Coordinates of C-alpha atoms in Angstrom, one line a residue:
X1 CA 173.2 108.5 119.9
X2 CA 174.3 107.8 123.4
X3 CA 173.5 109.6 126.4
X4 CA 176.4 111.0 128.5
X5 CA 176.0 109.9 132.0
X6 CA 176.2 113.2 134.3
X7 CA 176.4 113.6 137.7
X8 CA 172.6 114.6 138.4
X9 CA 171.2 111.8 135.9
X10 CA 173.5 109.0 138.2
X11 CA 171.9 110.8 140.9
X12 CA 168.9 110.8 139.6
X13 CA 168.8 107.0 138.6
X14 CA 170.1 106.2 142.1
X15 CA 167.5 107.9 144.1
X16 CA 164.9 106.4 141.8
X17 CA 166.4 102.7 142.5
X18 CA 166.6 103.3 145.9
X19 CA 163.0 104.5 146.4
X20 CA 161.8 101.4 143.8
X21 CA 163.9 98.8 146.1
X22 CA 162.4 100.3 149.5
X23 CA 158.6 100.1 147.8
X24 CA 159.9 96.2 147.4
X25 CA 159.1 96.4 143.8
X26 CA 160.7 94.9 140.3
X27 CA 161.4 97.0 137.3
X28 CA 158.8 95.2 135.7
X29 CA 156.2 95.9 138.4
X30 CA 157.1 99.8 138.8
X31 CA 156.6 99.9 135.2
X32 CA 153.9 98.0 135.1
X33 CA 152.1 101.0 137.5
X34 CA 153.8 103.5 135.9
X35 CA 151.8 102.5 132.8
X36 CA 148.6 101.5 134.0
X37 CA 145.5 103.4 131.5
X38 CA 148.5 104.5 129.9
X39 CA 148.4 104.9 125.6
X40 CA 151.3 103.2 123.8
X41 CA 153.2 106.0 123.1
X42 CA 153.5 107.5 126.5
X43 CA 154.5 104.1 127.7
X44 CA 157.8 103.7 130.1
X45 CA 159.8 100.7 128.9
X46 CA 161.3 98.3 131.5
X47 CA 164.5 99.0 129.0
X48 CA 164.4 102.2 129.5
X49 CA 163.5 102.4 133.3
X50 CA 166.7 99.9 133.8
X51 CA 168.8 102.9 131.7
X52 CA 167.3 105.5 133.8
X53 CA 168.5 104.4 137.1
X54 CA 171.9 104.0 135.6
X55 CA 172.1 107.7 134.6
X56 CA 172.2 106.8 131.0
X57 CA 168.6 107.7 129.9
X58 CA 166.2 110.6 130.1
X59 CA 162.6 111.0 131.5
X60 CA 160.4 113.1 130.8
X61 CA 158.8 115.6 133.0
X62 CA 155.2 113.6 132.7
X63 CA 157.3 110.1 132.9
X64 CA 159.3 111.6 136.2
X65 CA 155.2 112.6 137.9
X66 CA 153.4 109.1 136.9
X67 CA 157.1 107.2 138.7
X68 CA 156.7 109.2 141.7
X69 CA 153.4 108.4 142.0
X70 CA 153.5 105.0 141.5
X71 CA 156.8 105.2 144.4
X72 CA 154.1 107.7 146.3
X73 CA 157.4 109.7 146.9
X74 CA 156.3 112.9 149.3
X75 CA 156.0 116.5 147.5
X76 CA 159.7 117.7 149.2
X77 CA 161.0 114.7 147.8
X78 CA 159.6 114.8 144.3
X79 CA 160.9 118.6 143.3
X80 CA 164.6 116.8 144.2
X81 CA 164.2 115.0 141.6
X82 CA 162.4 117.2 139.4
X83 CA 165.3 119.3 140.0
X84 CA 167.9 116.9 139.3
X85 CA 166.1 115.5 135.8
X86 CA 166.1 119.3 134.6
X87 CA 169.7 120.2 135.0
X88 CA 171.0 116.8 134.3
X89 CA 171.8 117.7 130.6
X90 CA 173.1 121.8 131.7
X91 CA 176.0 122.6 130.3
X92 CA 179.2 123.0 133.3
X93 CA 182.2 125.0 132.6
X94 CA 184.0 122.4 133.4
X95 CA 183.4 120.7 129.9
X96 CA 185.7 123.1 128.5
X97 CA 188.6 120.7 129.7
X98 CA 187.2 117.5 128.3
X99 CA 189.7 117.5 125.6
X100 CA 192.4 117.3 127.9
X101 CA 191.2 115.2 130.9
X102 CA 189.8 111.7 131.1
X103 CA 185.9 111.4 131.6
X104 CA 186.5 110.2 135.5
X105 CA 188.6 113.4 136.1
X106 CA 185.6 115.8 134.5
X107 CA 182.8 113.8 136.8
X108 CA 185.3 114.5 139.5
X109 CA 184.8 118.2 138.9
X110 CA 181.2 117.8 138.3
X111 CA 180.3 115.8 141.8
X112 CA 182.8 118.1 143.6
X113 CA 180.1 120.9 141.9
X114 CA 177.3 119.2 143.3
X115 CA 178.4 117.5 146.8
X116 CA 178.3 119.5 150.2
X117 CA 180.8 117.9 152.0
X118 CA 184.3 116.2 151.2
X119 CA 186.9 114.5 153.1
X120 CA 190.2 114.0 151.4
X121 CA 192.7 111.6 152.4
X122 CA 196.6 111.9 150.6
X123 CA 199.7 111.1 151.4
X124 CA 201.9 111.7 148.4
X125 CA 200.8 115.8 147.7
X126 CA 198.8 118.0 149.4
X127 CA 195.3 117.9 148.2
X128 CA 194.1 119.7 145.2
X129 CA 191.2 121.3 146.6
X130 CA 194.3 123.1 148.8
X131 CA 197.0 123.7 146.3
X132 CA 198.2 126.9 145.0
X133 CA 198.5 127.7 141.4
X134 CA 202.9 127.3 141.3
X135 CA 202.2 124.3 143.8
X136 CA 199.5 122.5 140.7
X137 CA 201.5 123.3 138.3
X138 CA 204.7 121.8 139.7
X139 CA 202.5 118.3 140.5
X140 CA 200.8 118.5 136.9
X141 CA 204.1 119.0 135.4
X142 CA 205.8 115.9 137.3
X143 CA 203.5 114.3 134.8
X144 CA 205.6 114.5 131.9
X145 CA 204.4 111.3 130.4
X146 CA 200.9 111.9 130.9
X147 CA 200.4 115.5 130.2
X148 CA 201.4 117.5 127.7
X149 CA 203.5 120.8 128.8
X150 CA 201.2 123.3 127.2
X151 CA 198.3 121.5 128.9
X152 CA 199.8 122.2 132.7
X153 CA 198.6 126.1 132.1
X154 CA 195.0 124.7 131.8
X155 CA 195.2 122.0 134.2
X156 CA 196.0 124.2 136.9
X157 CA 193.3 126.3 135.5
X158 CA 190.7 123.9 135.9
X159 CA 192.3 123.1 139.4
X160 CA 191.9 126.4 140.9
X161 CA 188.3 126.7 139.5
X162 CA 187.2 123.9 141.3
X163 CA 188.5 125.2 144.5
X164 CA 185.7 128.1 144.1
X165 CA 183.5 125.2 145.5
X166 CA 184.7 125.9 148.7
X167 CA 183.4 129.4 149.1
X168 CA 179.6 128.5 148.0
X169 CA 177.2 129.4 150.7
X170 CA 175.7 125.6 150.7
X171 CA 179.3 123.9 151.3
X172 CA 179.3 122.8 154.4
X173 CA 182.8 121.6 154.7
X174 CA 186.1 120.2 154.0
X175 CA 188.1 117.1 156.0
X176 CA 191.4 116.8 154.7
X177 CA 194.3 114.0 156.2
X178 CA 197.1 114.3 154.4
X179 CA 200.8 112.6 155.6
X180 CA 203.6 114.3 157.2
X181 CA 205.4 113.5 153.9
X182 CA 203.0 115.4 151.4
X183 CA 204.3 118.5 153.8
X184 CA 207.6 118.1 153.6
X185 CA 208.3 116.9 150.1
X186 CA 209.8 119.8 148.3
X187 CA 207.2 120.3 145.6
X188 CA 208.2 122.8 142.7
X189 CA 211.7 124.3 145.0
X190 CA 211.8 126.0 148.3
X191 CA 209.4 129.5 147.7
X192 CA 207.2 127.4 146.3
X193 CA 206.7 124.9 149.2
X194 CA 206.6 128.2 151.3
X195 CA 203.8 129.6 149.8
X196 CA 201.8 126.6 149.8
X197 CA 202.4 125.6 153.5
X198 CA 201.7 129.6 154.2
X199 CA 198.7 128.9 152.3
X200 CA 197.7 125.8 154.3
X201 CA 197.5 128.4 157.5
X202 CA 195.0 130.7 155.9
X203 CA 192.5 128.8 154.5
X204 CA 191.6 127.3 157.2
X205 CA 190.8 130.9 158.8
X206 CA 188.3 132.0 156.0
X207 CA 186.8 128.9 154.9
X208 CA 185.0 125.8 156.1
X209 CA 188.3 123.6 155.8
X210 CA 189.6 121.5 158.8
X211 CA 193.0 120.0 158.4
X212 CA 194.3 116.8 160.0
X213 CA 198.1 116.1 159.6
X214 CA 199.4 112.3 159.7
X215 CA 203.0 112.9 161.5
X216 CA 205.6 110.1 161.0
X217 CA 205.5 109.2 164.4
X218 CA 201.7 107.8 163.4
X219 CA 203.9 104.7 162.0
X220 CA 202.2 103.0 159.4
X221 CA 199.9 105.1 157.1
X222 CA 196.4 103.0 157.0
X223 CA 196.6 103.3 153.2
X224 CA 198.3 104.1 150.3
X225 CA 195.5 106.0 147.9
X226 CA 194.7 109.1 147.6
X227 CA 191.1 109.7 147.7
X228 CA 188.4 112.1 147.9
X229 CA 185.0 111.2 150.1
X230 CA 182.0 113.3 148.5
X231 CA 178.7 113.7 150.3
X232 CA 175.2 114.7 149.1
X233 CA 172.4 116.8 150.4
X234 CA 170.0 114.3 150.4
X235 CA 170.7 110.9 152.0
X236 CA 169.3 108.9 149.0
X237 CA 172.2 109.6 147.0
X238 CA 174.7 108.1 149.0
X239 CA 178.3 109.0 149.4
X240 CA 180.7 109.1 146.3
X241 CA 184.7 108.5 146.4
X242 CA 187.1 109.0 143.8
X243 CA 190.6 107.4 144.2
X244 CA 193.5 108.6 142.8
X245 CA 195.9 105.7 142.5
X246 CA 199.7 105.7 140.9
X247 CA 197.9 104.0 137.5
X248 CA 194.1 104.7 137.5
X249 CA 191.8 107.3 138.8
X250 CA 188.4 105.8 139.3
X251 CA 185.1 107.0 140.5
X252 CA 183.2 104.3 142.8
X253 CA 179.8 104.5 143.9
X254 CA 179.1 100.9 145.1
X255 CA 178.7 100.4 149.0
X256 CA 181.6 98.0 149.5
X257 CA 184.4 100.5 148.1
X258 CA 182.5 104.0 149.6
X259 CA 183.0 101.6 153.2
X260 CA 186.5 101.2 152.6
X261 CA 187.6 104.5 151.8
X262 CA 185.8 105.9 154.2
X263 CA 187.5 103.0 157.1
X264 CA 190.7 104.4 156.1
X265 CA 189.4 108.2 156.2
X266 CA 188.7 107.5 159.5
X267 CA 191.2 105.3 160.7
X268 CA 194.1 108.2 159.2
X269 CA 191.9 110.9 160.7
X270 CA 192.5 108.8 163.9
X271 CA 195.7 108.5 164.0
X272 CA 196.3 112.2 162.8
X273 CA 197.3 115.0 165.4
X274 CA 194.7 117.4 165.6
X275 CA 193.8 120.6 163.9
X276 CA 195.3 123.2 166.0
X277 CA 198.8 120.6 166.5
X278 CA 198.2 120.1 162.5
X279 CA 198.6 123.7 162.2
X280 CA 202.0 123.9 164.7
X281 CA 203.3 121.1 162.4
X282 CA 202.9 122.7 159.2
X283 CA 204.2 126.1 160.6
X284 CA 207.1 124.2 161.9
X285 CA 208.0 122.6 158.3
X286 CA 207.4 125.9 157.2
X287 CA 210.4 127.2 159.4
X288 CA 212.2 125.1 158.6
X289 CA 212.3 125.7 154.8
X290 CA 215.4 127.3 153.2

């Protein structure tokens, strides 16, 4: 049966390539090391090693020791990845959704569970991570050909739970850029819009979340997508984004796409006014509501 990838094994796999490629070794010479004196049976397969650093195979506690060794990765270093191998198969409550959300939208939840940092960049609605529950459910339900009314309830569910992220004592922070337009684009009617701009004006009193507004006077936007920058604890792992496009939502872990997004993160975040004018703004649009 195949193996689920999860966010901790791709972690896991990563870090392991990572420290292989910095020892200047091949698959084929790690696991030659790795199985040096070794009996048949508790043999690591160049097969499996190659599925491992993908995320979609599992080691074994004894497998995990003999690897390190053979990378001579430092004792801090080696309970990381002990850690990650143990809960790379633990259950998250955000598996309760999977019947109604694509697998790239669950890992979303699952490395927004894991990473420290993020830094959002939209310019069509206000970011999830900030939206209220009659704000979700007015985006989710603009859906119409992709969700199912008596999905929205859940949806917006699921939203909400993921903003509980934000309050964890190890988050270190949220960047969010979003356009002039997601402000003043009458989501869901008029009390609505006013209690999600209201809403922009507390959070970022009670929780570690900085926000950047793009005004139209910025000109042209330095992007189209919507995306969401994830980062890690530990700088093996690399940064994660997940773009949310008008006909695909894709997670992307390769350098050359992680360098983009994160150019136009901080070419918006550039040309955006800064927090405390961001806050004036969005009071101002708030005003000016009906």
């Amino acid at each position: 049966m195949a193996l689920r990838k999860t966010v901790r094994s791709r972690r896991l796999g990563k870090q392991l390539r990572r420290l292989r490629e910095e020892a200047r070794l091949s698959q084929d010479d790690l696991v030659g090391r790795v199985n040096d004196d070794q009996p048949k049976q508790r043999r690591l397969s160049t097969t499996h090693l190659s599925r491992l650093e993908t995320g979609l195979a599992r080691i074994t506690p004894e497998q995990l020791d003999r690897v390190a060794e053979a990378l001579q990765v430092d004792a801090e270093h080696r309970k990381t990845l002990e850690e990650l191998r143990r809960r790379a198969d633990e259950r998250g409550w955000w598996q309760e959704y999977a019947d109604i959300v694509s697998q790239d939208v669950e890992m979303l939840v699952e490395i927004g569970e894991d990473a420290t940092t993020a830094r959002s960049y939209d310019n069509a609605f206000i970011q999830g991570l900030l939206q209220t529950r009659s704000y979700a459910e007015a985006v989710i339900g603009s859906a119409r050909a992709f969700v199912s009314p008596i999905n929205i309830d859940r949806m917006a569910d699921m939203r909400l739970r993921r903003q509980e992220r934000l309050s964890d004592p190890d988050f270190e922070g949220l960047t969010a850029v979003m356009s002039e337009g997601a402000l003043r684009t009458v989501v869901g009617g008029p009390d609505v819009m006013r209690e999600q701009l209201q809403y922009l004006t507390e959070v970022v009193q009670r929780l570690p979340v900085t926000i950047h507004v793009l005004p139209f006077s910025a000109g042209a936007l330095p992007g189209s997508d919507n995306f969401v920058l994830f980062g890690f604890p530990h700088e093996l792992d690399g940064d994660v984004v997940y773009v949310d496009s008008e006909t695909a939502q894709r997670i992307y872990e390769d350098r050359q796409a992680v360098r983009q997004c994160t150019y136009m993160f901080d070419a918006g975040l550039a040309q955006a006014l800064p927090a405390r004018e961001s806050q004036d703004l969005i009071r101002a649009v708030l005003k000016e509501l009906p």
